Amino acid sequence: MAIECLVLGAGQEVGKSCVVVTIGGKRVMFDCGMHMGYHDDRHYPDFARALAAWGAPDFTTAISCVVITHFHMDHIGALPYFTEVCGYHGPIYMTYPTKALAPFMLEDYRKVTMGQRGEEKQYSYEDILRCMKKVTPMDLKQTVQVDKDLVIRAYYAGHVIGAAMIYAKVGDAAMVYTGDYNMTPDRHLGAAQIDRLKLDVLITESTYAKSIRDSKPAREREFLKAVHKCVSGGGKVLIPTFALGRAQELCMLLDDYWERMGLKVPIYFSAGLTIQANVYYKMLIGWTSQKIKDSHTVHNPFDFKHVCHFERSFINNPGPCVLFATPGMITGGFSLEAFKKWAPSEKNLVTLPGYCVSGTIGHKLMCGKPTRVDYEDTHIDVRCQIHQLAFSPHTDSKGIMDLTEFLSPKNVILVHGEKPQMAFLKERIESELGMPCYYPGNNESVSIPTTQNLKMSATERFITGCAVEQGKRSLHKRNLIYGTGLSEEIGSDEAAGEGVLLMQKHKSPKILCEDELLEVLGMGRHLVQFEPMVSRIVAAVESELQRAKAADLDNDGK
Amino acid sequence: MKLTCLSAAAGGGGGYHSPASHLLELEGVRFLLDCPIDLSALAAFAPVPLAGDAGGLIRAVPRYWLPAAVKEGGVDAVLVSSATGMLGLPFLTGLPGFTNTKVYVTEVAARIGKPMMEELVEMHREFVRYYGPDTDASPKWMEGEELNELMSMSQKAVIEGRENDLTSLVPLYSPGNVEECMHKVQSVKYGEEVCFNGIFMLKASSSGLELGNSTWTIQSPRASITYLPSSVFVSAHALDFDYSSLKENDVILFSDFSSLNDTDEDNEKLNEHSMDETDSSLCRYSVFRDDGADADERVPFVCNNDDITEEIERISFICSCIFGAVKSGGSVLIPIGRLGVILLLLELISEMLHSSSLKVPIFVISETAEEIFAFTNTLPEWLCKSRQEKLFAGEALFGHVELLKEGKLFLFPHLHSKGLLAAWKEPCIVLCPHWSLRLGPAVHLLRRWHADKRCLLVVEQGNGAELSLKPFMPLAIQVLECSFLSGVRAGKIDPLLGVLKPKFVMV
């Protein structure tokens, strides 16, 4: 039996993660994301084409279940489209935090992009709610029996709150799909954690397939120093960020620093959204790092002590402050408004956490320091300082190699990365770890053969027979005769038992003693006798035996 | 396979505070199933500080019954089904037979169990401060007349071979023992499969009774066994009883005797099923495995939510009594030890106070309150469906979060805590430990209010109210005894077994 992996999205690219794996006759869809760089057909995975290839009447019959790893748009963005427009009605699984926070992300993105593309492919707010109602939440390490044969289990992935790596198993075939993960703990999340599993295939992200990142504390210190310098000089700090994830991490960092340094400068959150998100984070504290979990009884770290109530008019107030404003990348909204106000003063600081898509003001600021930014019809003089924060919640190349080595799967498939880097990593995995590795493009599939274990029972007499044999420590290699007429020599360090494998139709295979076989077959014993022609052979065998015994004794001596 | 009953469910609350404890031997491996602490001896001691007549109670540092598991020598693993089911463990974990023992318990039960142990130790310390430390030598009262009295008062006396066994009465464990015990804990989540000893697969599923309570499935190469402690099908706070994960297991160890403490009507029904609790020896009976055609019909019957509606009605009734008391100017003391009931009570009381615009402060005086209350708001995946919806809607999981914010509810670790006097205003409603009325702030508050007939004391039925109230005589305070849902109703046992289809049931 083979495992068939069809990559519908994130094949040799980053965006619209979607992999459909056929394992033991079950079809599981991992992630259902959208591509944020495209506004045409390439926006969603090509579901229709896949359906035609499977030859199924609809998605519900074609797919056993959908599993979402985390709430980022490139992993969940197409889900409402898939359930409400394509009409998939089967089970959907995601972790509790993902289920709680996904509607925010989906709705936020829907609002931002409204009117940017054709109406027919867009889903409504009601669609999001209907879609989320169908989701079954799951806990980490909880073994979920999807149906009689299919079992899935989530492991901690660290990337964002609620991110999970998914283990799926049907019969003896097993696999892991990582989603995005982080092998080093960050301020509020722990590192990815998984058991040592026996896997046929590992599908892993490879965003940073080639790079190795330096230590985080150094970058954190740098950030804090820059912010502190700015506010102590009476300047204002603008941190344009999205509502979830980075905002909480940086705020924890600042809140902690403020506490230690006894700073009194106010920290603001611009959007109600982020404040609402903090409410969720407080309840989901069990999904953060162990350190936070242990300390939260005294003080919930998402109860920020130094975050003050904010009103829009405050951006005109004099005096230093720190402001978290949405959206990130300064694409519009309040972060742009604050930027316009604050950029002309050299006392102020703009901190850009994470990646900025080209075309945004954030991107312009990151590519060297402009003195003037034109946005639509207004010109903004930029005299403020710019600080870049190279934080990323993805694992680096070392992390990917470590995880792959730890899990030692029979095959590796890379997704969610850029083609040249993936080619580089494939080489490394194949040469250093000796595992076949693939990185299929979109709409390509990889077929992987699996081993099948056959369960067989042995009779009591056979087992006692073996035990006696082993007691004698015979080194003779024995033949195991198969009932089907095949014979194979079994060589192992320990003595192999002698028996007959009986395979009958409609019965489970069984190992018997020779005598028992006769009983089962109801036949008498026939003996064929040989006359030794050369006595030297016997002598040779005997000396061989003695040598073996001596070796044994040697071993025992040691 | 061999099952030994070490102790039957004891004490009040249908075995909530002290669930049954069993020893299971399977393939040469010894599993201890739950190890509660037996507080029945506590009732014979006078609470401190002594005030007037102790009512013939022993005036000394109390001692506690050692869990029977001690005598059984070592065990390889302990499966714990609830926070109360692990309170006796610190007695054992320091013993030589337990050096390599692993304790399996759900994450939440462990997180709740540990502060419960620490609180018990802390409350016990009050006695030590009063009488001086308890030495290992047997104290005077053990030799005298008082001992017999203790025996007659303590229900334990009926258990054979126990009467004269003074070695079983020991001082309480120390904070060090608690730490040691917690080091052995391997916490799991619901539905997590853990491998033990290479051949056993252990899995906890929710039992619905309390946050973090679980049933256990032990899968050995030859048989699959379900350990089924008290369960509730539909809960108002904890995740519902996940009975479907227990289907088709070969053997069920059924240790839910809560219904025996219920009404007579239930008892009669139960007798028809030939179950007998007093006979703690093995009572095996085979259940007819039906072909499943009508098993599906039973599902709606067992999981309909009458039980929980009844439970809410009961708690509402308690609330109306509380309301009546505070309206007449009396204070209310609620020494109830069930987390679930406390959380529900708080929500219902505040609702009632709010609708009547009566401003009465609610105090929770317990060392663990702050920790546990904060904790309960961070475990959405362990709660019932309706509370999980609150997470998805972005609301606090329990009402107490809002109450604390609005300043209607106050949490203090001790009666002498800073700020308590400033906030204190009578009449008030106080929730505090301990249900035995021998330990904790409840003792002091009951002393304060026992002669005021406007005040109200809410206690749980079955804790031997007469004995526990003895040192507080004469009593004018109103006493409301109430019972709570603590397991499967007798009428539902049969259909449940029909759904689970085991080959054997052990009671």
Coordinates of N, CA, C and O in Angstrom, one line a residue, chain B residues 116-221:
Chain B
M116 N -4.4 21.5 47.0 CA -5.2 20.9 48.1 C -4.4 20.3 49.2 O -4.7 20.4 50.3
M117 N -3.3 19.6 48.7 CA -2.4 18.9 49.7 C -1.8 20.0 50.6 O -1.7 19.9 51.8
E118 N -1.3 21.1 49.9 CA -0.6 22.1 50.6 C -1.5 22.8 51.6 O -1.1 23.1 52.7
E119 N -2.7 23.0 51.2 CA -3.7 23.7 52.1 C -4.0 22.8 53.3 O -4.1 23.3 54.4
L120 N -4.1 21.5 53.0 CA -4.3 20.6 54.2 C -3.2 20.7 55.2 O -3.4 20.8 56.4
V121 N -2.0 20.7 54.7 CA -0.8 20.7 55.5 C -0.8 22.0 56.3 O -0.6 22.1 57.5
E122 N -1.2 23.1 55.6 CA -1.2 24.4 56.2 C -2.2 24.5 57.3 O -2.0 25.0 58.4
M123 N -3.4 24.0 57.0 CA -4.5 24.1 58.0 C -4.2 23.2 59.2 O -4.5 23.6 60.4
H124 N -3.5 22.1 59.0 CA -3.1 21.2 60.0 C -2.1 21.9 61.0 O -2.1 21.6 62.2
R125 N -1.3 22.7 60.4 CA -0.3 23.4 61.1 C -0.8 24.2 62.3 O -0.2 24.5 63.3
E126 N -2.1 24.6 62.1 CA -2.7 25.4 63.2 C -2.8 24.6 64.5 O -2.6 25.1 65.6
F127 N -3.0 23.3 64.4 CA -3.0 22.4 65.5 C -1.6 22.3 66.1 O -1.5 22.4 67.4
V128 N -0.6 22.2 65.3 CA 0.7 22.1 65.7 C 1.1 23.3 66.5 O 1.8 23.2 67.5
R129 N 0.7 24.5 66.0 CA 1.1 25.7 66.7 C 0.4 25.8 68.0 O 1.0 26.3 69.0
Y130 N -0.7 25.2 68.2 CA -1.5 25.2 69.4 C -0.9 24.2 70.4 O -0.7 24.5 71.6
Y131 N -0.7 23.0 70.0 CA -0.3 21.9 70.9 C 1.2 21.6 70.9 O 1.7 20.8 71.7
G132 N 1.9 22.2 70.0 CA 3.3 21.8 69.8 C 3.4 20.6 68.8 O 2.4 19.9 68.6
P133 N 4.6 20.3 68.3 CA 4.7 19.3 67.3 C 4.3 17.9 67.7 O 4.5 17.6 68.9
D134 N 3.8 17.2 66.8 CA 3.4 15.8 67.1 C 4.6 14.9 66.9 O 5.2 14.9 65.9
T135 N 4.9 14.2 67.9 CA 6.1 13.3 67.8 C 5.7 11.9 67.3 O 4.5 11.6 67.3
D136 N 6.6 11.1 66.9 CA 6.3 9.8 66.4 C 5.8 8.9 67.5 O 5.0 8.0 67.2
A137 N 6.2 9.1 68.7 CA 5.7 8.2 69.7 C 4.2 8.4 69.9 O 3.7 9.4 69.6
S138 N 3.6 7.3 70.3 CA 2.1 7.4 70.4 C 1.7 8.4 71.6 O 2.2 8.2 72.7
P139 N 0.9 9.3 71.3 CA 0.5 10.3 72.3 C -0.4 9.7 73.3 O -0.9 8.5 73.1
K140 N -0.6 10.4 74.4 CA -1.3 9.9 75.5 C -2.7 9.4 75.2 O -3.1 8.3 75.6
W141 N -3.4 10.1 74.4 CA -4.8 9.8 74.1 C -5.0 8.4 73.4 O -6.0 7.8 73.5
M142 N -3.9 8.0 72.8 CA -4.0 6.7 72.2 C -4.1 5.5 73.1 O -4.6 4.5 72.8
E143 N -3.7 5.7 74.4 CA -3.7 4.6 75.3 C -5.0 4.6 76.1 O -5.4 3.6 76.6
G144 N -5.5 5.8 76.3 CA -6.7 5.9 77.2 C -8.0 5.5 76.6 O -8.1 5.0 75.6
E145 N -8.9 5.9 77.4 CA -10.4 5.6 77.1 C -10.7 6.3 75.8 O -11.5 5.8 75.0
E146 N -10.1 7.4 75.6 CA -10.5 8.3 74.4 C -10.4 7.5 73.1 O -11.1 7.8 72.2
L147 N -9.5 6.6 73.1 CA -9.3 5.9 71.8 C -10.5 5.1 71.4 O -10.9 5.1 70.3
N148 N -11.1 4.4 72.4 CA -12.3 3.6 72.1 C -13.4 4.5 71.6 O -14.1 4.2 70.7
E149 N -13.4 5.7 72.2 CA -14.4 6.6 71.8 C -14.2 7.0 70.3 O -15.1 7.1 69.5
L150 N -12.9 7.3 70.0 CA -12.6 7.6 68.7 C -13.0 6.5 67.7 O -13.6 6.8 66.7
M151 N -12.8 5.3 68.2 CA -13.1 4.2 67.3 C -14.6 4.1 67.1 O -15.1 3.9 66.0
S152 N -15.4 4.4 68.1 CA -16.8 4.3 68.0 C -17.4 5.4 67.1 O -18.4 5.2 66.4
M153 N -16.7 6.5 67.2 CA -17.2 7.6 66.4 C -16.8 7.5 64.9 O -17.5 7.8 64.0
S154 N -15.6 7.0 64.8 CA -15.1 6.9 63.4 C -15.7 5.7 62.8 O -15.7 4.6 63.3
Q155 N -16.3 5.9 61.6 CA -17.0 4.8 60.9 C -16.0 3.7 60.5 O -16.4 2.6 60.2
K156 N -14.8 4.0 60.6 CA -13.8 3.0 60.1 C -13.8 1.8 61.0 O -13.3 0.7 60.6
A157 N -14.3 1.9 62.2 CA -14.2 0.8 63.2 C -14.9 -0.5 62.6 O -14.5 -1.5 63.1
V158 N -15.8 -0.3 61.7 CA -16.5 -1.5 61.2 C -15.5 -2.4 60.4 O -15.8 -3.5 60.2
I159 N -14.5 -1.8 59.8 CA -13.7 -2.6 59.0 C -12.8 -3.5 59.8 O -12.1 -3.1 60.7
E160 N -12.8 -4.7 59.5 CA -12.2 -5.7 60.3 C -10.7 -5.5 60.4 O -10.0 -5.1 59.5
G161 N -10.2 -5.9 61.5 CA -8.7 -5.9 61.7 C -8.2 -4.5 61.8 O -7.0 -4.3 61.9
R162 N -9.0 -3.5 61.9 CA -8.5 -2.1 61.8 C -8.6 -1.5 63.2 O -7.8 -0.6 63.5
E163 N -9.5 -2.1 64.1 CA -9.8 -1.4 65.3 C -8.5 -1.1 66.2 O -8.3 0.0 66.7
N164 N -7.7 -2.1 66.3 CA -6.7 -2.0 67.3 C -5.3 -1.6 66.6 O -4.3 -1.7 67.2
D165 N -5.5 -1.3 65.4 CA -4.2 -1.1 64.6 C -3.8 0.4 64.7 O -4.1 1.2 63.9
L166 N -3.1 0.6 65.8 CA -2.7 2.0 66.1 C -1.7 2.5 65.1 O -1.6 3.7 64.9
T167 N -1.0 1.6 64.5 CA 0.1 2.1 63.6 C -0.5 2.7 62.4 O 0.2 3.4 61.7
S168 N -1.8 2.5 62.1 CA -2.4 3.1 61.0 C -2.8 4.6 61.2 O -3.1 5.3 60.3
L169 N -2.7 5.0 62.5 CA -3.0 6.4 62.7 C -1.7 7.1 62.8 O -0.8 6.9 63.7
V170 N -1.5 8.0 61.8 CA -0.1 8.6 61.7 C -0.3 10.2 61.6 O -1.4 10.6 61.3
P171 N 0.8 10.9 61.9 CA 0.7 12.3 61.7 C 0.6 12.6 60.2 O 1.0 11.8 59.4
L172 N 0.2 13.8 59.9 CA 0.1 14.2 58.5 C 1.4 14.3 57.8 O 2.4 14.5 58.5
Y173 N 1.4 14.2 56.5 CA 2.7 14.4 55.8 C 3.1 15.8 55.8 O 2.4 16.7 56.2
S174 N 4.4 16.0 55.4 CA 5.0 17.3 55.4 C 5.0 17.9 54.0 O 4.8 17.2 53.0
P175 N 5.3 19.2 53.9 CA 5.4 19.8 52.6 C 6.5 19.1 51.7 O 6.3 19.0 50.5
G176 N 7.5 18.6 52.4 CA 8.5 17.8 51.7 C 7.9 16.6 51.0 O 8.3 16.3 49.9
N177 N 7.1 15.9 51.7 CA 6.4 14.7 51.2 C 5.6 15.1 49.9 O 5.5 14.3 49.0
V178 N 4.9 16.3 50.0 CA 4.1 16.7 48.9 C 4.9 16.9 47.7 O 4.6 16.4 46.6
E179 N 6.1 17.6 47.9 CA 7.0 17.9 46.8 C 7.4 16.6 46.1 O 7.4 16.4 44.9
E180 N 7.8 15.6 47.0 CA 8.3 14.3 46.5 C 7.2 13.6 45.7 O 7.5 13.0 44.7
C181 N 6.0 13.7 46.2 CA 4.9 13.1 45.5 C 4.7 13.7 44.2 O 4.5 13.0 43.2
M182 N 4.8 15.0 44.1 CA 4.5 15.7 42.8 C 5.6 15.4 41.8 O 5.4 15.5 40.6
H183 N 6.8 15.0 42.3 CA 7.9 14.7 41.4 C 7.6 13.4 40.6 O 8.1 13.2 39.5
K184 N 6.8 12.6 41.2 CA 6.5 11.3 40.6 C 5.4 11.4 39.6 O 5.1 10.4 38.9
V185 N 4.7 12.5 39.6 CA 3.5 12.7 38.7 C 3.9 12.8 37.2 O 4.8 13.6 36.9
Q186 N 3.2 12.1 36.4 CA 3.3 12.2 35.0 C 2.0 12.7 34.6 O 1.0 12.0 34.6
S187 N 1.9 14.0 34.2 CA 0.6 14.5 33.9 C 0.2 14.2 32.4 O 1.1 14.2 31.6
V188 N -1.0 13.9 32.2 CA -1.5 13.6 30.9 C -2.7 14.5 30.5 O -3.3 15.1 31.4
K189 N -3.1 14.4 29.3 CA -4.3 15.1 28.8 C -5.4 14.1 28.5 O -5.0 12.9 28.4
Y190 N -6.6 14.5 28.5 CA -7.6 13.6 28.1 C -7.3 13.0 26.7 O -6.9 13.7 25.8
G191 N -7.5 11.7 26.5 CA -7.3 11.1 25.2 C -5.8 10.9 24.9 O -5.5 10.4 23.8
E192 N -4.9 11.2 25.8 CA -3.5 11.0 25.5 C -3.1 9.6 25.8 O -3.5 9.0 26.8
E193 N -2.5 8.9 24.9 CA -2.1 7.5 25.1 C -0.7 7.4 25.6 O 0.2 7.9 25.0
V194 N -0.5 6.9 26.8 CA 0.8 6.7 27.3 C 1.2 5.3 27.5 O 0.3 4.4 27.8
C195 N 2.4 5.0 27.2 CA 2.9 3.6 27.2 C 3.5 3.4 28.6 O 4.3 4.2 29.0
F196 N 3.1 2.3 29.2 CA 3.8 2.0 30.5 C 4.4 0.7 30.5 O 3.7 -0.3 30.1
N197 N 5.6 0.6 30.8 CA 6.3 -0.7 30.9 C 6.4 -1.4 29.6 O 6.6 -2.6 29.6
G198 N 6.2 -0.7 28.5 CA 6.4 -1.4 27.2 C 5.1 -2.2 26.8 O 5.0 -2.4 25.6
I199 N 4.3 -2.6 27.7 CA 3.2 -3.5 27.3 C 1.8 -2.9 27.6 O 0.9 -3.3 27.0
F200 N 1.8 -1.9 28.4 CA 0.5 -1.3 28.7 C 0.3 0.0 28.1 O 1.2 0.8 27.9
M201 N -0.9 0.2 27.6 CA -1.3 1.5 27.1 C -2.3 2.1 28.0 O -3.3 1.5 28.3
L202 N -2.0 3.3 28.6 CA -2.9 3.9 29.5 C -3.5 5.1 28.9 O -2.8 5.9 28.2
K203 N -4.8 5.3 29.1 CA -5.5 6.5 28.5 C -6.5 7.0 29.4 O -7.4 6.3 29.9
A204 N -6.5 8.3 29.7 CA -7.5 9.0 30.5 C -8.6 9.6 29.7 O -8.3 10.1 28.6
S205 N -9.8 9.5 30.1 CA -10.9 10.2 29.4 C -11.7 10.9 30.4 O -11.7 10.5 31.6
S206 N -12.4 11.9 30.0 CA -13.1 12.7 31.0 C -14.3 11.9 31.7 O -14.9 11.1 31.0
S207 N -14.5 12.1 33.0 CA -15.5 11.4 33.7 C -16.7 12.4 34.0 O -17.7 12.0 34.4
G208 N -16.5 13.7 33.8 CA -17.6 14.6 33.9 C -17.8 15.1 35.3 O -18.6 16.1 35.5
L209 N -17.3 14.5 36.3 CA -17.7 14.8 37.7 C -17.1 16.2 38.1 O -17.7 17.0 38.7
E210 N -15.8 16.3 37.8 CA -15.1 17.5 38.2 C -14.0 17.9 37.2 O -13.6 17.0 36.4
L211 N -13.5 19.1 37.3 CA -12.5 19.5 36.4 C -11.3 18.6 36.5 O -10.8 18.4 37.6
G212 N -10.9 18.0 35.4 CA -9.7 17.1 35.4 C -10.0 15.7 35.8 O -9.1 14.9 35.8
N213 N -11.2 15.4 36.3 CA -11.4 14.0 36.7 C -11.5 13.1 35.5 O -11.9 13.5 34.4
S214 N -11.1 11.8 35.7 CA -10.9 11.0 34.5 C -11.3 9.5 34.8 O -11.3 9.1 36.0
T215 N -11.7 8.8 33.8 CA -11.7 7.4 33.8 C -10.4 6.9 33.2 O -9.8 7.7 32.5
W216 N -10.1 5.7 33.4 CA -8.8 5.2 32.8 C -9.1 3.9 32.0 O -9.9 3.1 32.4
T217 N -8.4 3.8 30.9 CA -8.4 2.6 30.1 C -7.0 2.0 30.2 O -6.0 2.7 29.9
I218 N -6.9 0.8 30.6 CA -5.6 0.1 30.6 C -5.7 -1.0 29.5 O -6.5 -1.9 29.6
Q219 N -4.9 -0.8 28.6 CA -4.9 -1.9 27.5 C -3.6 -2.7 27.7 O -2.5 -2.2 27.6
S220 N -3.8 -4.0 28.0 CA -2.7 -4.9 28.1 C -2.8 -5.8 26.9 O -3.8 -5.8 26.2
P221 N -1.8 -6.6 26.7 CA -1.8 -7.4 25.5 C -3.0 -8.3 25.4 O -3.5 -8.7 24.4

